[in-house]
Coordinates of C-alpha atoms and ligand atoms in Angstrom, one line a residue:
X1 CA -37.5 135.9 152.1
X2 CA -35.4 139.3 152.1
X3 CA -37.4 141.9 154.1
X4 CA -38.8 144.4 151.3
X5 CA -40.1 148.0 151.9
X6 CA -43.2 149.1 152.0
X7 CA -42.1 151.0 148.6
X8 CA -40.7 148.0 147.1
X9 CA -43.7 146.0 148.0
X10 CA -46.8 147.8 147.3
X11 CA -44.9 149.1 143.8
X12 CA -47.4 149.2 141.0
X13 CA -46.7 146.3 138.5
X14 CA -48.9 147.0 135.8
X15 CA -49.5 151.1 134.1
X16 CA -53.1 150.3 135.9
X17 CA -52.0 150.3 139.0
X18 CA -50.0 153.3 138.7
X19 CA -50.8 155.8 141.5
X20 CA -52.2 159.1 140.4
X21 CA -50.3 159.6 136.9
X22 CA -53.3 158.6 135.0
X23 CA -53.1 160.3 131.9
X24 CA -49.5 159.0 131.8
X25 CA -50.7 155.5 132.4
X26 CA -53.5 155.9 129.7
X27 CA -50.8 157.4 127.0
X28 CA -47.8 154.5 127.6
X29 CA -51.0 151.6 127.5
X30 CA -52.2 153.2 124.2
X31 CA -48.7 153.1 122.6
X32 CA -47.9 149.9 123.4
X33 CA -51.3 148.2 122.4
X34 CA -50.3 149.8 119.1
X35 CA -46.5 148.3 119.8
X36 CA -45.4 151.9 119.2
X37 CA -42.7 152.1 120.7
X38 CA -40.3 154.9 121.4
X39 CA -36.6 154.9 121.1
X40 CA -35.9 157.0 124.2
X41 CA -38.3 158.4 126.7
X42 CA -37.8 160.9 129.4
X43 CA -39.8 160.8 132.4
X44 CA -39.7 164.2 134.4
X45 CA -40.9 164.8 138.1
X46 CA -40.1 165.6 141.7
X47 CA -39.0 162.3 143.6
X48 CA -41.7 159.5 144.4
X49 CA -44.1 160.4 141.9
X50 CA -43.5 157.2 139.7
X51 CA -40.7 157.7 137.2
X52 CA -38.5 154.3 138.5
X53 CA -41.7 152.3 138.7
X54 CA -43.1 153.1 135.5
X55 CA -39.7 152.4 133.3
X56 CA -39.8 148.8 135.4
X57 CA -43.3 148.6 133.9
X58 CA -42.3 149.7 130.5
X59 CA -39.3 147.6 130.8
X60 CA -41.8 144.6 131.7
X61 CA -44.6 145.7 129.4
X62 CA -42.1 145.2 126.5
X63 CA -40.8 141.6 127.6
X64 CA -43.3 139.7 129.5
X65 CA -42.8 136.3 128.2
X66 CA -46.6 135.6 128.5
X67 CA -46.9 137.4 125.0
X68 CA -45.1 137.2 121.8
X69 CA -45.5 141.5 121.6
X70 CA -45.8 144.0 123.9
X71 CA -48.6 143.8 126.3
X72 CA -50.0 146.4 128.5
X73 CA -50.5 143.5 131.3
X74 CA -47.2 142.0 132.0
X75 CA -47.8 139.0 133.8
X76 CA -45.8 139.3 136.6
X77 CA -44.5 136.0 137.4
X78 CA -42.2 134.6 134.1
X79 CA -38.9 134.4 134.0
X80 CA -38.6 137.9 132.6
X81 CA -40.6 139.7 135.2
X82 CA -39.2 138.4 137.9
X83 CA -35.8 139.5 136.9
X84 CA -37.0 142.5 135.7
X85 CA -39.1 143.3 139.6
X86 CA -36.3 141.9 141.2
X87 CA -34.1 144.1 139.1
X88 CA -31.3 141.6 137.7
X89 CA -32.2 141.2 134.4
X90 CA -29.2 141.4 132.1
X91 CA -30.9 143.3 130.0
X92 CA -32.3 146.0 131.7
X93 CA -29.5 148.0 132.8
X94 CA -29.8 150.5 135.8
X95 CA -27.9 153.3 135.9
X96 CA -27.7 156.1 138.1
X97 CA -26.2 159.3 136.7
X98 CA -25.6 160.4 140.2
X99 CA -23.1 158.7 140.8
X100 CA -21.8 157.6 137.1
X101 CA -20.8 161.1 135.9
X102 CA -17.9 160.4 133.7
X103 CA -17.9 159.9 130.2
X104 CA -16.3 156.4 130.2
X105 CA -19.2 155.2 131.9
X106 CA -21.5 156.4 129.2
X107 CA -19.0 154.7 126.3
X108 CA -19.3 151.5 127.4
X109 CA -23.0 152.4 128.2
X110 CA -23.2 153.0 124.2
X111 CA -20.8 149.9 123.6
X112 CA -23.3 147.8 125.4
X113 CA -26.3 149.2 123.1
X114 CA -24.7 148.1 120.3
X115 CA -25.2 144.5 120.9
X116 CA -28.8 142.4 120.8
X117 CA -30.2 141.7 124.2
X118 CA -29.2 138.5 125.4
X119 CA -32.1 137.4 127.7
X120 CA -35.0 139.9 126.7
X121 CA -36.6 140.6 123.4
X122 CA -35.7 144.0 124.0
X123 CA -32.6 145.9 125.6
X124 CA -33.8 148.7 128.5
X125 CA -31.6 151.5 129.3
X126 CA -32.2 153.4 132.6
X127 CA -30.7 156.7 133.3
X128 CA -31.6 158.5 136.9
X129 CA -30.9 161.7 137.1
X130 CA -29.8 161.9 133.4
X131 CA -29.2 165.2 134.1
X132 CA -26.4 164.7 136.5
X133 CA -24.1 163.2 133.9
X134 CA -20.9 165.1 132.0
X135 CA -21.5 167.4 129.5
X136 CA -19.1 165.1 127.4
X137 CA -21.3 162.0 128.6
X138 CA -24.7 163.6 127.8
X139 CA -22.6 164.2 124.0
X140 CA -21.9 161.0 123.6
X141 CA -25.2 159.8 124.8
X142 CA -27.0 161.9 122.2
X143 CA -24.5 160.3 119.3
X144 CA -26.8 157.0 120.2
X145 CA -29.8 158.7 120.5
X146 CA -29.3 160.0 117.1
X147 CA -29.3 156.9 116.1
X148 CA -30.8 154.3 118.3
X149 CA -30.2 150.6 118.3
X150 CA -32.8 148.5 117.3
X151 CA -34.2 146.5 120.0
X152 CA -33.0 149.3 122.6
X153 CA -35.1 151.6 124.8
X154 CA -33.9 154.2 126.6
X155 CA -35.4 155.5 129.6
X156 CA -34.3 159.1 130.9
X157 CA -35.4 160.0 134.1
X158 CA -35.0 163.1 135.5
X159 CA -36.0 165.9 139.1
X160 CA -34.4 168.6 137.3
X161 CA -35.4 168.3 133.1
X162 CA -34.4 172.1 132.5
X163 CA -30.6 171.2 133.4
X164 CA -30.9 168.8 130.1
X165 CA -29.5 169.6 126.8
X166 CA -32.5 170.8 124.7
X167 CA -31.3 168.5 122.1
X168 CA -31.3 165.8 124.0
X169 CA -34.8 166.1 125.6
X170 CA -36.2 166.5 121.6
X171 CA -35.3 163.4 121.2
X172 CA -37.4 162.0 123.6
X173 CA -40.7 161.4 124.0
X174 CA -41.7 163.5 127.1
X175 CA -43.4 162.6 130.1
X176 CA -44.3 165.0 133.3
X177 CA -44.9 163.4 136.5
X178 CA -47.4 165.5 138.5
X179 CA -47.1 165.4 142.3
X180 CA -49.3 162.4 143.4
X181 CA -53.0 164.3 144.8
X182 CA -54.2 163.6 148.2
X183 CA -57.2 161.1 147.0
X184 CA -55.6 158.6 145.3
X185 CA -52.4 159.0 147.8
X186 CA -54.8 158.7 150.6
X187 CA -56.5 155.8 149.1
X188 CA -53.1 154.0 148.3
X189 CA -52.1 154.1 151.7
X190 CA -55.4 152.6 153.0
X191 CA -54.8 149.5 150.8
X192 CA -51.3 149.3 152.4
X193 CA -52.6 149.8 155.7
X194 CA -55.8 147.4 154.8
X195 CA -52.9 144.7 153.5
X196 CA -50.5 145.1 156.3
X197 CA -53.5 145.1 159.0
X198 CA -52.6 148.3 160.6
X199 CA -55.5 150.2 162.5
X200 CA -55.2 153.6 161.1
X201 CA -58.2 156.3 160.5
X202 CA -58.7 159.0 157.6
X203 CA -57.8 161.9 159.2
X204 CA -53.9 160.3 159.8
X205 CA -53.9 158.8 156.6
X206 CA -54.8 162.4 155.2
X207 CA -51.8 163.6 157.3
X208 CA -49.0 161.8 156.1
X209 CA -50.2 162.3 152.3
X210 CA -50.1 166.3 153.2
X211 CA -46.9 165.9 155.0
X212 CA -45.6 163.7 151.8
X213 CA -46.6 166.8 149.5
X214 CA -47.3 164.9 146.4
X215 CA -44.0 162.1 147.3
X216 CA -45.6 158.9 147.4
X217 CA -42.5 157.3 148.3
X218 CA -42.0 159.8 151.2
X219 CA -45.6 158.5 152.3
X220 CA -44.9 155.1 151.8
X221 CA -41.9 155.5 153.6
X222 CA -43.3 157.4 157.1
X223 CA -46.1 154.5 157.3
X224 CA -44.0 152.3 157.4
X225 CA -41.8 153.7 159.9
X226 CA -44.9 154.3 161.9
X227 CA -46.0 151.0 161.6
X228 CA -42.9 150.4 163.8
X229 CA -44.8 151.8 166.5
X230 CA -47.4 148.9 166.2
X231 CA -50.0 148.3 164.7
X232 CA -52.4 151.1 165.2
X233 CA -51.2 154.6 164.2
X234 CA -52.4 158.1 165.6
X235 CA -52.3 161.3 164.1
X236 CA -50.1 162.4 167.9
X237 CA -47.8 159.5 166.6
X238 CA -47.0 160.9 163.0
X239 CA -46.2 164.9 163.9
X240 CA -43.9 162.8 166.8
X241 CA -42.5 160.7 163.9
X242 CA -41.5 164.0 161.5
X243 CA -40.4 166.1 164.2
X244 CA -43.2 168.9 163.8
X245 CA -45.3 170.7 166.4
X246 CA -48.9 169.5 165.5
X247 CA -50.6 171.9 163.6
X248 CA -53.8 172.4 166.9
X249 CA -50.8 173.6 169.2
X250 CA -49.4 175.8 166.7
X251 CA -52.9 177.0 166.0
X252 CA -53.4 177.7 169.6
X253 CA -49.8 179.5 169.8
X254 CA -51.3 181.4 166.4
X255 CA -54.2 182.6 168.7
X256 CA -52.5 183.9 171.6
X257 CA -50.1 185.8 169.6
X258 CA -52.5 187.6 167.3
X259 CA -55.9 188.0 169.3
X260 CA -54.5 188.1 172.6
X261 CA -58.0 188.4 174.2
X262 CA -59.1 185.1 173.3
X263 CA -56.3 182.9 174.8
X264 CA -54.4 183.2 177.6
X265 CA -50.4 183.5 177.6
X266 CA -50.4 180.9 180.2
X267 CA -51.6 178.2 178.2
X268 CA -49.0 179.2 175.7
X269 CA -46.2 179.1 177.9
X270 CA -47.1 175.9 179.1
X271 CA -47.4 174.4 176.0
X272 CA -44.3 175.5 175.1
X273 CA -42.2 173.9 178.4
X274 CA -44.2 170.7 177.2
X275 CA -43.1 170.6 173.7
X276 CA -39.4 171.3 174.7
X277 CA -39.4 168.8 177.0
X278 CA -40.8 166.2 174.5
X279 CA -37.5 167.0 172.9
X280 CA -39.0 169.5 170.5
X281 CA -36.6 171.6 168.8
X282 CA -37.0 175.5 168.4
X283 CA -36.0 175.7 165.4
X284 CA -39.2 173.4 164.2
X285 CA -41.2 175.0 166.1
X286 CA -40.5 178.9 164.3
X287 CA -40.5 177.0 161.1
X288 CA -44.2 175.6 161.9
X289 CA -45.3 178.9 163.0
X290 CA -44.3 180.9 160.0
X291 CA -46.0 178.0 157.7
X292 CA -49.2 178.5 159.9
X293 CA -49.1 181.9 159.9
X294 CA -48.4 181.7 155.5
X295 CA -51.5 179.6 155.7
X296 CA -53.6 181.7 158.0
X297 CA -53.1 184.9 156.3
X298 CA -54.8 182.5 152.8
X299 CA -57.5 181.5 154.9
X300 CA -58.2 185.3 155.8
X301 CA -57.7 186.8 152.4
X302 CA -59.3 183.6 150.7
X303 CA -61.8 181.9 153.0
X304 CA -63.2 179.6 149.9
X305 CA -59.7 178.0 148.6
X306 CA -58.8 175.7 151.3
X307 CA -56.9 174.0 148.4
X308 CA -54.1 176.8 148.5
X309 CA -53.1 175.6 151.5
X310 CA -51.7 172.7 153.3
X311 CA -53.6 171.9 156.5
X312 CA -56.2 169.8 157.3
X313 CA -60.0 171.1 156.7
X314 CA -60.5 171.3 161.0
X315 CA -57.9 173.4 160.8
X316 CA -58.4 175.3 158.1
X317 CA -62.2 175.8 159.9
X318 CA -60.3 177.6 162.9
X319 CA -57.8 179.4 160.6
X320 CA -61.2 181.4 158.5
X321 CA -62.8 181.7 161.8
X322 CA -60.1 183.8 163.3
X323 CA -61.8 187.4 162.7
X324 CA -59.9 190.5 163.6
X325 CA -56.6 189.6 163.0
X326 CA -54.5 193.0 162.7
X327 CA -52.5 192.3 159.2
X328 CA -49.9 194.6 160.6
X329 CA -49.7 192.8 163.7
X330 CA -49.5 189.3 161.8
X331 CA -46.4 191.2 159.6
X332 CA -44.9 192.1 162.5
X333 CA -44.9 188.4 164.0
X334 CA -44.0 186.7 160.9
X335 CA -40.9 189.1 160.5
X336 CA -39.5 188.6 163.9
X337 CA -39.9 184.4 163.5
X338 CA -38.3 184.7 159.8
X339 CA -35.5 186.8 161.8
X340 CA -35.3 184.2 165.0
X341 CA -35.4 181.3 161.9
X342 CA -31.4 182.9 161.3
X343 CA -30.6 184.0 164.7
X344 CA -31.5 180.6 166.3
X345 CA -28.9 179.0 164.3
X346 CA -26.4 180.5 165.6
X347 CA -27.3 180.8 169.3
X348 CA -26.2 178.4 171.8
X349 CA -29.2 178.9 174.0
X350 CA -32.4 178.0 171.4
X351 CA -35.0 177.2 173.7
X352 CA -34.2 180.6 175.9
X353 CA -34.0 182.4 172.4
X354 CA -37.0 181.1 171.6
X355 CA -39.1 181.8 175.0
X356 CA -38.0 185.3 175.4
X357 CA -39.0 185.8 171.7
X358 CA -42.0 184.7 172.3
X359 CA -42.5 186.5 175.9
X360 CA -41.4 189.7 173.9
X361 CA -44.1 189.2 171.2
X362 CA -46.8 188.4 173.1
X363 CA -45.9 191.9 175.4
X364 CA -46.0 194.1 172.5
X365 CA -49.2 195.4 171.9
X366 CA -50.8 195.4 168.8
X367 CA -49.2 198.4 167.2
X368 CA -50.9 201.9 166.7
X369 CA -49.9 204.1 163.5
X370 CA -45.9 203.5 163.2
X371 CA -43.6 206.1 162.4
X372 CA -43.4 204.9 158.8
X373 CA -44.5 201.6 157.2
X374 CA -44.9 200.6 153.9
X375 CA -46.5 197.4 153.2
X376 CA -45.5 194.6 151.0
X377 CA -46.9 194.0 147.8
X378 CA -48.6 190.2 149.7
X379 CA -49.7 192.6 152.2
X380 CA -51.3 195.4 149.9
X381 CA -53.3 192.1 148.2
X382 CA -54.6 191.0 151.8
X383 CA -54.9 194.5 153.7
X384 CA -57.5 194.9 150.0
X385 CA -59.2 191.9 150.9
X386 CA -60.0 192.2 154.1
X387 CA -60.9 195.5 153.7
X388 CA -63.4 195.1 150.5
X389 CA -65.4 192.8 153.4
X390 CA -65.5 195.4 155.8
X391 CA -67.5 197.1 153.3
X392 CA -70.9 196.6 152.7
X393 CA -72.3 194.1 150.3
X394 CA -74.0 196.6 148.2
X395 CA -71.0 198.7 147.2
X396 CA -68.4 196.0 147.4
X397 CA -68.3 195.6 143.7
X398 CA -67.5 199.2 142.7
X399 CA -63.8 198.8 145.2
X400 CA -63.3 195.7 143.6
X401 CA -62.7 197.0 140.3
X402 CA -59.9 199.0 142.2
X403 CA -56.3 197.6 144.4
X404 CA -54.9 199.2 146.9
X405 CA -51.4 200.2 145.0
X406 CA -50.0 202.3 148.3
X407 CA -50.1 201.8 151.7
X408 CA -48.1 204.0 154.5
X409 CA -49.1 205.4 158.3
X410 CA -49.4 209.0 156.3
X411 CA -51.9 207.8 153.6
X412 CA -53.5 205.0 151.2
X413 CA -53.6 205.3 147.2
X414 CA -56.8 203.0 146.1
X415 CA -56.5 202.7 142.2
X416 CA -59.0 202.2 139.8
X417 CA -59.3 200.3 136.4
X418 CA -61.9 202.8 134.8
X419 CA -63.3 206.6 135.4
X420 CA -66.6 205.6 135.2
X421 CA -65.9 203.5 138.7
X422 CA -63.9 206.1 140.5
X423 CA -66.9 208.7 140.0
X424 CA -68.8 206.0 141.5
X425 CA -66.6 205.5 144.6
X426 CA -65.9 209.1 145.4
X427 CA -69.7 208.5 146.8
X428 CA -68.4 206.9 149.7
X429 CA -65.2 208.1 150.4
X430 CA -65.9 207.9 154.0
X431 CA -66.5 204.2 153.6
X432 CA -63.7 203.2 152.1
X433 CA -61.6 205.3 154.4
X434 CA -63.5 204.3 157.8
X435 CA -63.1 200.4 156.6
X436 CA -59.5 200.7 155.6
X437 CA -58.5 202.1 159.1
X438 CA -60.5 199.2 161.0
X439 CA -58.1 196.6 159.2
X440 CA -55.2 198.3 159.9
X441 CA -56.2 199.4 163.3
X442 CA -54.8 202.7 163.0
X443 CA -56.8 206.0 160.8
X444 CA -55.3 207.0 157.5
X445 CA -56.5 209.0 154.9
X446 CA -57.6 207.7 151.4
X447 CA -56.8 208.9 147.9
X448 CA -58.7 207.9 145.0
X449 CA -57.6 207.6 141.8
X450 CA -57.7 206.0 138.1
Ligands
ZN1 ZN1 -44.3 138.2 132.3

């Protein structure tokens, strides 16, 4: 037997087995209990979430030989879907827009519509990437559509649905493809890992389905390379596998940057020879950082949303216990990575670039009142945060009817929605004032205003 991928093997058959697009699943099971049946659907979505597998099911659903209508339960093993699974039935034609662009291809696409199926009870057209194709193809495409052949199904498939013609997608029936959540990714994998006896635990399954970001196929795809490895799989294994510093080391580098009494610069230097000698490459090392840092400064403005970001709850845990951070200091070290992200492209030296970057950042002090800075509007949102819990619990909800709209070294403008609150919060100017200068680490006066 032809070795199959782990995609191609574990692909749903059936709109129940159809991972994470429930609704989706529910809708297309409804409609063709009821045998009603679309003339052209369009299935949008980022890659891997479902779009090829579910037209094969469709495509199946409407020609299992085990019924005499459309069932909801194709059976898998007649004639029909076999060829369909194996993807040579004659009647379910394939095509990908990519790389079939020119109009000629879309006339004999339309000649071939024209003519009863010869195998199946009914015809299947699939376009991927339909919106890749000619503007003179999608025109002649939507000549059929206005009138579709009986017995003829077409299924659009699309990344990018915005780059359709609208008239085209109104003649569809419409269906979004979420990215796939982390539960039912997680628990897909752990039936592939079950089935394929690999020894795997949660916390690496639960990696590769945040690494895959909602791409099942993506996930599908780095277990099985892993599995390569043999058959038990670590968590060391899969950062090794994508090329990315794991996210404890970046969390210690994180530390030693920002809170320079807890960790020592050794340990960070040494880490650092470590990773470049495993081969680690500078470049994916800045990019870690500055996705770290994006999720620290969530976890410090938003300690109870761990969903906003994309690391796994331990580290999350460190990231919301990492008090005092100076937000000015965490600006200052996330513009001079965003900087070295460029520079280091066009350096020949990366790994020095990157160690004296790194030397340089951890020797600047935190930084007193600068000559001038004005904040960003992210930073104005978490600099408000972290301020509001500096305050104390009792007059916390007066300044949160209020943002801080301005921000420089010379002064702060706190705004607020009503009059009746800013006579309320002129009571503890001091407050305000004494907590805003703790988070910035520097003193600077405090207007109040509606
Ligand atoms: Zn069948």
């Amino acid at each position: 037997m032809t070795y199959q991928s782990f995609h191609q093997k574990y692909r749903p058959q059936t709109f129940a087995e159809l991972v994470g697009q429930n609704a989706i699943a529910q809708i297309l099971t409804h409609a063709i209990e009821q045998s009603r049946i679309a003339p052209a659907y369009l299935f949008c979505g980022s890659r891997g979430t479902g779009k090829t597998s579910s037209a094969r099911i469709l495509a199946k659903s409407l020609n299992c030989l085990q019924a005499d209508r459309p069932t909801p339960n194709p059976c898998g093993v007649c004639e029909a879907c076999q060829a369909i699974s194996q993807g040579n039935a004659l009647d379910v034609i394939e095509i990908d827009a990519a790389s079939n662009t020119g109009v000629e291809n879309v006339r004999n696409l339309i000649e071939r519509a024209q003519f009863a199926p010869v195998q199946l009870r009914m015809k299947i057209f699939v376009l991927d990437e339909a919106h890749m194709l000619s503007t003179s193809a999608t025109s002649a495409l939507l000549k059929t559509l206005e009138e579709p052949p009986e017995q003829v199904v077409f299924i659009l498939a699309t990344t990018e649905p915005h780059n359709l013609l609208p008239t085209i997608v109104s003649r569809c029936q419409r269906y979004d493809f979420r990215r796939i959540k982390l539960e039912p990714m997680v628990k897909h994998l752990a039936t592939i890992a079950n089935q394929e006896q690999l020894t795997i635990d949660d916390s690496a399954l639960n990696l590769i389905s945040r690494l895959s970001q909602g791409g099942l196929r993506d996930a599908e795809t780095l277990l099985e390379q892993l599995s390569l490895f043999g058959s038990t799989i670590t968590t060391e294994q899969i950062w090794e596998s994508v090329g990315a510093v794991p996210d404890e080391h970046l969390v210690d580098w994180a530390e030693s940057l920002l809170l320079p009494q807890v960790s020592s610069t050794e340990t960070l230097l040494v880490q650092m020879q470590q990773l470049f000698q495993q081969g680690q490459e500078p470049i994916a090392i800045v990019q870690g950082l500055l996705r770290l840092l994006k999720d620290l400064q969530i976890a410090q403005t938003l300690p109870h949303s761990p969903k906003l970001s994309s690391v796994m709850p331990e580290i999350w845990q460190r990231l919301t216990n990492m008090n005092s951070i100076n937000c000015i200091r965490l600006a200052e070290v996330r513009s001079q990575l965003r900087q070295a992200e460029f520079q280091l492209c066009q350096t020949s030296q990366p790994t020095l670039f990157l160690e004296c970057l790194i030397l340089d950042l951890i020797a600047i002090p935190a930084l007193g009142a600068p000559a001038q800075i004005n904040h960003s509007l992210l930073d104005l949102t978490t600099t408000w945060q972290q301020t509001l819990n500096q305050l104390s619990v009792n007059h916390r909800p007066i300044f949160r009817q209020a943002q801080l709209v301005q921000c420089s070294s010379k002064g702060a403008t706190i705004r607020f929605r009503a009059a009746s609150f800013l006579n309320l919060a002129t009571n503890y100017q001091s407050e305000i004032e004494q907590a805003l200068s703790q988070v910035l680490a520097y003193h600077v006066p405090v207007q109040l205003c509606t």
